[in-house]
Coordinates of N, CA, C and O in Angstrom, one line a residue:
M1 N 9.2 28.0 6.6 CA 9.2 28.7 5.1 C 8.3 28.5 4.4 O 7.7 27.2 4.6
I2 N 7.3 29.3 3.9 CA 6.1 28.6 3.3 C 6.6 28.2 1.6 O 6.9 29.1 1.0
L3 N 6.3 26.8 1.5 CA 6.4 26.4 0.2 C 5.6 26.5 -1.0 O 5.4 27.1 -2.2
F4 N 4.2 26.5 -0.2 CA 3.1 26.9 -1.2 C 2.3 27.2 -0.4 O 1.8 26.8 0.9
N5 N 1.2 28.0 -0.8 CA 0.2 28.4 0.2 C -1.2 29.0 -1.2 O -1.2 30.0 -1.5
G6 N -2.0 27.9 -1.3 CA -3.0 28.6 -2.2 C -4.1 27.3 -2.7 O -4.0 26.4 -1.9
R7 N -4.5 27.3 -3.9 CA -5.5 26.2 -4.1 C -5.0 25.5 -5.2 O -4.4 25.8 -6.2
Y8 N -5.1 24.0 -5.0 CA -4.4 23.2 -5.3 C -5.6 22.1 -6.2 O -6.5 21.5 -5.8
S9 N -5.8 22.0 -7.5 CA -6.9 21.5 -8.3 C -6.1 20.7 -9.3 O -5.1 20.8 -9.9
W10 N -7.5 19.7 -9.8 CA -6.9 18.8 -10.6 C -8.0 18.8 -11.7 O -9.5 18.9 -11.3
D11 N -8.0 18.2 -12.9 CA -9.4 18.4 -13.8 C -9.6 17.0 -14.0 O -10.8 16.8 -14.9
G12 N -9.1 16.0 -13.6 CA -9.4 14.4 -13.5 C -9.4 13.9 -15.2 O -9.9 12.9 -15.2
T13 N -8.4 14.5 -15.8 CA -7.9 13.6 -17.0 C -6.7 13.1 -16.5 O -5.7 13.7 -16.0
K14 N -6.0 12.0 -17.7 CA -4.7 11.7 -17.6 C -4.3 12.4 -18.7 O -4.6 12.2 -20.0
K15 N -3.3 13.2 -18.2 CA -2.5 13.7 -19.3 C -1.2 12.9 -19.3 O -0.2 13.5 -20.4
T16 N -0.6 12.6 -18.4 CA 1.1 12.0 -18.4 C 0.9 10.6 -18.3 O -0.7 10.1 -18.1
E17 N 2.1 9.8 -17.8 CA 1.7 8.4 -17.8 C 1.5 8.2 -16.3 O 0.6 6.6 -15.8
R18 N 0.8 9.1 -15.6 CA 0.3 9.1 -14.2 C -0.9 9.3 -14.3 O -1.5 10.2 -15.0
E19 N -1.8 8.3 -13.1 CA -2.9 8.7 -13.1 C -3.6 9.7 -12.3 O -3.0 10.4 -11.4
P20 N -4.9 10.5 -12.7 CA -4.9 11.8 -12.0 C -5.6 11.2 -10.6 O -5.4 10.3 -10.4
I21 N -5.5 12.4 -9.8 CA -5.9 12.0 -8.5 C -7.3 11.4 -8.2 O -7.2 10.8 -7.3
T22 N -8.3 11.9 -9.0 CA -9.2 11.4 -9.0 C -9.9 11.7 -10.7 O -9.3 12.2 -11.5
W23 N -10.9 10.6 -10.9 CA -11.0 10.8 -12.1 C -12.1 11.9 -12.4 O -13.1 12.1 -13.5
Y24 N -12.5 12.6 -11.5 CA -13.6 13.8 -11.4 C -12.5 15.0 -11.1 O -11.5 15.0 -10.4
P25 N -12.9 16.5 -11.7 CA -12.1 17.2 -11.1 C -12.3 17.6 -9.7 O -13.4 17.0 -8.7
G26 N -11.6 18.3 -9.4 CA -11.5 18.6 -7.6 C -10.6 20.0 -7.1 O -9.4 20.1 -7.9
A27 N -10.7 20.5 -5.9 CA -9.6 21.5 -5.3 C -9.7 21.5 -3.8 O -10.7 20.9 -3.4
Y28 N -8.6 21.7 -3.6 CA -8.2 21.5 -2.3 C -7.2 22.6 -1.9 O -6.6 23.3 -2.6
D29 N -7.6 23.7 -0.9 CA -6.7 24.7 -0.4 C -5.5 23.8 0.3 O -5.8 23.1 1.3
L30 N -4.3 24.6 0.0 CA -3.3 23.9 0.3 C -1.9 24.6 1.1 O -1.7 25.4 0.2
K31 N -1.1 24.3 1.9 CA -0.3 24.8 2.9 C 0.8 23.9 3.0 O 0.3 22.8 3.2
I32 N 2.3 24.4 2.1 CA 2.9 23.3 2.3 C 4.4 24.4 3.3 O 4.6 25.6 2.6
I33 N 4.8 23.5 4.4 CA 6.1 24.4 5.2 C 6.9 23.6 5.0 O 6.9 22.1 5.5
D34 N 8.2 24.1 4.8 CA 9.6 23.9 4.9 C 9.8 23.9 6.3 O 10.5 25.4 6.3
R35 N 10.6 23.1 7.1 CA 11.1 23.3 8.4 C 12.7 23.1 8.4 O 13.4 22.8 9.0
T36 N 13.2 22.7 6.9 CA 15.0 21.5 7.4 C 15.5 22.9 7.6 O 16.6 22.5 8.0
G37 N 15.3 24.3 7.6 CA 16.5 25.0 7.8 C 16.5 25.1 9.4 O 17.2 26.0 10.1
E38 N 15.4 24.9 10.2 CA 15.0 25.2 11.6 C 15.5 24.2 12.2 O 16.1 22.8 11.9
G39 N 16.1 24.7 13.4 CA 16.6 23.5 14.7 C 18.0 23.3 15.0 O 18.4 22.6 15.7
G40 N 18.9 24.1 14.0 CA 20.4 24.1 13.8 C 20.8 22.5 14.2 O 20.4 22.1 12.5
E41 N 21.4 22.1 14.8 CA 22.3 20.8 14.6 C 20.9 19.8 14.6 O 21.3 18.4 14.4
I42 N 19.8 19.6 15.4 CA 18.8 19.2 15.4 C 17.8 18.9 14.0 O 17.6 20.1 13.8
S43 N 17.9 17.4 13.4 CA 17.1 17.7 12.4 C 15.7 17.0 12.8 O 15.3 16.3 13.3
H44 N 14.8 17.3 12.3 CA 13.0 16.9 12.1 C 12.9 16.0 11.6 O 13.7 15.6 10.4
L45 N 12.3 14.9 12.3 CA 11.8 13.9 11.5 C 10.9 13.9 10.4 O 11.1 13.1 9.3
K46 N 10.2 14.7 10.3 CA 9.3 15.1 9.5 C 9.7 16.8 8.9 O 8.6 17.5 9.6
P47 N 10.2 17.0 8.3 CA 10.6 18.4 8.4 C 9.6 19.3 7.5 O 9.9 20.4 7.1
Y48 N 8.7 18.7 6.9 CA 7.9 19.3 5.4 C 6.5 19.1 6.6 O 5.9 18.0 7.1
I49 N 5.4 20.1 6.4 CA 3.9 20.1 6.6 C 3.1 20.1 5.6 O 3.4 21.2 5.3
C50 N 2.3 19.5 5.4 CA 1.0 19.9 4.1 C 0.0 19.9 5.2 O -0.6 18.6 5.5
I51 N -0.6 20.7 4.8 CA -2.3 20.9 5.2 C -3.2 21.1 4.3 O -2.8 22.0 3.6
Y52 N -4.3 20.1 4.0 CA -5.0 20.7 2.9 C -6.4 20.5 3.6 O -7.1 19.9 4.7
T53 N -7.3 21.3 3.2 CA -8.9 21.7 3.1 C -9.5 21.7 1.9 O -9.3 22.2 1.0
G54 N -10.7 20.7 2.3 CA -11.4 20.4 1.5 C -12.0 22.0 1.0 O -12.5 22.7 1.8
T55 N -12.9 22.4 -0.5 CA -13.0 23.5 -0.8 C -14.6 23.3 -1.1 O -15.3 24.3 -1.3
G56 N -15.1 22.4 -1.1 CA -16.2 21.8 -1.3 C -16.5 21.6 -3.4 O -17.6 21.9 -3.4
E57 N -15.6 22.2 -4.0 CA -15.5 22.0 -5.2 C -14.7 20.7 -5.5 O -13.6 20.5 -5.5
G58 N -15.7 20.1 -6.5 CA -15.3 18.6 -7.1 C -15.3 17.9 -6.2 O -15.8 17.5 -5.1
Q59 N -14.3 16.8 -6.6 CA -14.1 15.7 -6.0 C -13.4 15.9 -4.5 O -12.1 16.5 -4.7
S60 N -14.1 14.7 -3.6 CA -13.4 15.2 -2.2 C -12.5 13.6 -2.1 O -12.3 12.7 -2.8
I61 N -11.4 14.1 -1.9 CA -10.2 12.9 -1.7 C -10.0 12.4 0.0 O -9.2 11.8 0.3
S62 N -10.9 13.2 0.6 CA -10.6 12.7 2.3 C -11.0 11.5 2.6 O -10.0 11.0 3.6
D63 N -11.6 10.5 1.6 CA -11.7 9.4 2.3 C -10.3 8.3 1.4 O -10.1 7.0 2.3
N64 N -10.0 9.0 0.7 CA -8.8 8.0 0.1 C -8.0 8.9 -0.6 O -7.5 9.6 -1.9
P65 N -7.1 9.6 0.6 CA -6.2 10.1 0.0 C -4.5 10.1 -0.8 O -4.0 11.1 -0.9
E66 N -4.6 8.9 -0.7 CA -3.1 8.3 -1.3 C -3.0 8.7 -2.8 O -1.4 9.4 -2.8
K67 N -3.5 8.8 -3.2 CA -3.4 9.5 -5.1 C -2.9 10.8 -4.7 O -2.1 11.6 -5.4
F68 N -3.5 12.0 -3.9 CA -3.4 13.1 -3.6 C -1.8 13.3 -3.2 O -1.4 14.4 -3.9
V69 N -1.6 12.7 -1.8 CA -0.2 13.0 -1.2 C 0.9 12.7 -2.6 O 1.7 13.3 -2.3
K70 N 0.4 11.3 -3.1 CA 1.5 10.9 -4.1 C 2.0 12.2 -5.3 O 3.4 12.4 -5.5
Q71 N 0.6 12.6 -5.5 CA 0.6 14.0 -6.7 C 1.7 14.9 -6.1 O 2.3 15.8 -6.7
I72 N 1.3 15.4 -4.9 CA 1.8 16.2 -4.0 C 3.3 16.2 -4.1 O 4.2 17.4 -4.4
C73 N 3.8 15.3 -3.7 CA 5.1 14.9 -3.4 C 5.8 15.1 -4.7 O 7.2 15.6 -4.9
Y74 N 5.3 14.6 -5.6 CA 5.9 14.5 -7.2 C 5.7 15.9 -7.5 O 7.0 16.5 -7.9
D75 N 5.0 16.7 -7.6 CA 4.5 18.2 -7.8 C 6.0 19.1 -7.1 O 6.2 19.8 -7.8
F76 N 5.9 19.1 -6.0 CA 6.3 19.6 -4.7 C 8.0 18.9 -4.7 O 8.9 19.6 -3.5
S77 N 8.3 17.9 -5.0 CA 9.8 17.2 -4.7 C 9.9 16.8 -3.5 O 10.5 17.1 -2.9
L78 N 8.9 16.4 -2.8 CA 8.6 15.7 -1.1 C 8.9 14.8 -1.0 O 8.3 13.7 -1.8
P79 N 9.7 14.0 -0.4 CA 9.4 12.7 0.3 C 8.4 12.2 0.9 O 8.5 12.8 2.7
L80 N 7.5 11.6 0.6 CA 6.4 11.2 1.4 C 6.4 10.9 3.0 O 5.9 11.4 3.8
E81 N 7.5 10.0 3.1 CA 8.0 9.7 4.5 C 8.2 10.6 5.6 O 8.5 10.4 6.6
K82 N 8.7 12.1 4.9 CA 9.2 13.0 5.5 C 8.5 14.1 5.8 O 8.6 15.0 6.2
V83 N 6.9 14.0 5.6 CA 5.8 15.2 5.3 C 4.9 14.8 6.5 O 4.3 13.6 6.8
L84 N 4.9 15.6 7.2 CA 3.4 15.7 8.1 C 2.3 15.8 7.8 O 2.2 17.2 7.0
W85 N 1.5 15.1 7.1 CA 0.3 15.2 6.5 C -1.3 15.8 7.6 O -1.0 14.5 8.4
V86 N -1.5 16.9 7.3 CA -2.5 16.7 8.2 C -4.0 17.4 7.3 O -3.8 18.1 6.5
E87 N -5.0 17.2 7.7 CA -6.3 17.4 7.3 C -6.8 18.5 7.9 O -7.1 18.4 9.2
D88 N -7.3 19.7 7.3 CA -7.9 20.7 8.2 C -9.5 20.3 7.8 O -10.1 20.7 6.5
L89 N -10.3 20.1 8.8 CA -11.6 20.0 8.5 C -12.4 21.2 8.6 O -13.8 20.9 8.3
A90 N -11.8 22.2 8.8 CA -12.6 23.5 9.0 C -13.8 23.5 9.9 O -14.8 24.1 9.5
T91 N -13.7 22.8 11.0 CA -14.4 22.9 12.2 C -14.3 23.4 13.1 O -12.9 23.4 13.5
G92 N -14.9 24.0 14.2 CA -14.6 24.3 15.7 C -13.3 23.6 16.4 O -12.9 23.6 16.5
K93 N -14.4 22.1 17.0 CA -13.6 21.3 17.5 C -13.2 20.1 16.8 O -13.8 20.0 15.8
D94 N -12.0 19.5 17.0 CA -11.0 18.5 16.5 C -11.0 18.8 15.2 O -11.3 18.1 14.0
R95 N -10.7 19.9 14.6 CA -10.5 20.4 13.4 C -9.4 19.9 12.6 O -9.7 19.8 11.9
Y96 N -8.3 19.6 13.4 CA -7.0 19.3 12.3 C -6.8 17.1 12.7 O -7.2 17.0 13.6
L97 N -6.8 16.6 11.7 CA -6.7 15.2 11.7 C -5.1 15.2 11.3 O -4.8 15.4 10.2
V98 N -4.5 14.2 11.6 CA -2.7 13.7 11.3 C -3.3 12.5 10.6 O -4.0 11.6 10.7
V99 N -2.9 12.4 9.5 CA -3.3 11.4 8.2 C -1.5 10.6 8.2 O -0.9 11.3 7.7
S100 N -1.7 9.5 8.5 CA -0.5 8.6 7.9 C -0.6 7.7 7.2 O -1.5 6.9 6.7
F101 N 0.6 7.5 6.6 CA 0.6 6.5 5.5 C 1.4 5.5 5.3 O 3.1 5.6 6.2
E102 N 1.3 4.5 6.0 CA 2.3 2.8 6.1 C 2.5 2.1 5.1 O 1.2 1.7 4.3
E103 N 3.8 2.0 4.3 CA 3.7 1.2 3.1 C 2.8 -0.4 3.0 O 3.3 -1.3 4.3
R104 N 2.4 -0.8 2.8 CA 1.6 -2.5 2.7 C 2.0 -3.4 2.0 O 1.7 -4.2 1.9
G105 N 2.7 -2.5 0.5 CA 2.9 -3.2 -0.6 C 3.5 -2.6 -1.6 O 3.2 -1.6 -1.8
R106 N 4.0 -3.3 -2.7 CA 4.8 -2.8 -3.7 C 4.1 -3.7 -5.1 O 4.2 -4.9 -4.9
M107 N 4.1 -3.4 -6.0 CA 3.7 -4.3 -7.1 C 4.6 -3.2 -8.3 O 4.3 -1.9 -8.6
G108 N 5.8 -3.9 -8.7 CA 6.8 -3.3 -9.7 C 7.2 -1.8 -8.9 O 7.7 -1.7 -7.7
D109 N 7.0 -0.5 -9.6 CA 7.4 1.0 -9.0 C 6.4 1.3 -8.2 O 6.4 2.2 -7.7
R110 N 5.0 0.8 -8.5 CA 4.4 1.3 -7.4 C 4.2 0.8 -5.9 O 4.1 -0.3 -5.7
V111 N 3.8 1.6 -5.1 CA 3.8 1.6 -3.8 C 2.3 1.6 -3.2 O 1.7 2.9 -3.8
F112 N 2.1 1.0 -2.5 CA 0.5 0.8 -1.9 C 0.7 1.4 -0.3 O 1.4 0.5 0.2
Y113 N -0.3 1.8 0.2 CA -0.3 2.5 1.9 C -1.6 2.0 2.5 O -2.4 2.1 2.2
N114 N -1.0 2.1 3.5 CA -2.7 2.1 4.7 C -2.6 3.4 5.0 O -1.6 3.9 5.5
V115 N -3.8 3.7 5.2 CA -4.3 5.2 5.8 C -4.6 5.0 7.2 O -5.7 4.5 7.0
E116 N -4.1 6.1 7.7 CA -4.5 6.2 9.2 C -4.9 7.3 9.6 O -3.8 8.3 9.3
K117 N -6.0 7.7 10.2 CA -6.5 9.4 10.6 C -6.4 9.2 12.1 O -6.9 8.0 12.5
R118 N -5.8 10.2 12.8 CA -5.6 10.4 14.4 C -6.0 11.9 14.7 O -5.4 12.8 13.7
K119 N -6.4 12.5 15.8 CA -5.6 13.9 16.5 C -4.6 14.1 16.7 O -4.0 13.0 17.1
P120 N -4.3 15.3 16.3 CA -2.6 15.6 16.3 C -2.5 15.3 18.1 O -3.0 15.5 19.0
F121 N -1.2 14.7 18.0 CA -0.6 14.8 19.8 C -0.4 16.1 20.2 O -0.8 17.1 19.5
S122 N -0.5 16.5 21.5 CA -0.5 17.7 21.9 C 0.8 18.4 21.4 O 0.4 19.6 21.2
G123 N 1.8 18.2 21.3 CA 2.9 18.6 20.9 C 3.1 19.3 19.6 O 3.3 20.3 18.9
E124 N 2.6 18.0 18.5 CA 1.8 18.2 17.3 C 0.9 19.2 17.1 O 1.3 20.2 16.3
M125 N 0.3 19.7 18.2 CA -1.0 20.7 17.8 C -0.2 21.8 18.2 O -0.7 23.1 17.7
R126 N 0.6 21.9 19.1 CA 1.3 23.2 19.6 C 2.1 23.7 18.4 O 2.6 24.9 18.0
M127 N 3.1 22.8 17.6 CA 3.6 23.0 16.7 C 3.2 23.5 15.1 O 3.3 24.3 14.7
L128 N 1.8 22.6 15.3 CA 1.1 22.8 14.1 C 0.5 24.5 14.2 O 0.5 25.2 13.1
L129 N 0.0 24.6 15.2 CA -0.4 26.4 15.5 C 0.7 27.3 15.2 O 0.6 28.2 14.8
K130 N 1.5 26.9 15.9 CA 3.1 27.8 15.4 C 3.0 28.3 14.2 O 3.1 29.1 13.9
E131 N 3.2 27.2 13.4 CA 3.7 27.3 11.9 C 2.5 27.8 11.0 O 2.6 28.5 10.5
L132 N 0.8 27.5 11.9 CA -0.2 28.2 10.5 C -0.2 29.7 11.2 O -0.6 30.7 10.2
S133 N 0.7 30.0 12.4 CA 0.6 31.8 12.3 C 1.1 32.6 11.4 O 1.1 33.6 11.0
Q134 N 2.3 31.8 11.0 CA 2.9 32.4 9.9 C 1.8 33.0 8.5 O 2.4 33.8 7.6
F135 N 1.0 32.0 8.4 CA -0.3 32.3 7.3 C -1.0 33.6 7.5 O -1.2 34.2 7.0
E136 N -1.3 33.7 8.9 CA -1.8 35.1 9.2 C -1.0 36.2 9.1 O -1.9 37.2 8.6
E137 N -0.1 36.0 9.1 CA 0.9 37.3 9.0 C 0.8 38.0 7.5 O 1.3 39.0 7.1
T138 N 1.0 36.9 6.4 CA 1.1 37.3 5.0 C -0.1 37.6 4.8 O 0.0 38.2 3.6
V139 N -1.2 37.5 5.3 CA -2.5 38.1 4.8 C -2.9 39.5 4.8 O -2.2 40.3 5.1

């Protein structure tokens, strides 16, 4: 099920107790897929898929996506560890990167993560292409 399909943007200002994603405005195309109802008796380890693509508008988060994914999780009530994060580079070859977050420490309520990017495994790529096909049907 598609939870979100559109442009996600921020203005770079602090309006709440949370820091902004970046201190400069930016925008990414974002697709969020909820697979919690799929699989019958088998549940997915990562039942949510979040695919983000740079638009070229404003600040890029590609090198440091931590605040971006935390804000997405906050806005859409997603548990960070249950999301398959995918960066769409919008290139022909090696278009997708799986982005993983491993907790490296805490300070109070704040969690810090190590971020790693890799090419999707073949099974992940098949699943990703299958899930992306539903967006072509909605156009």
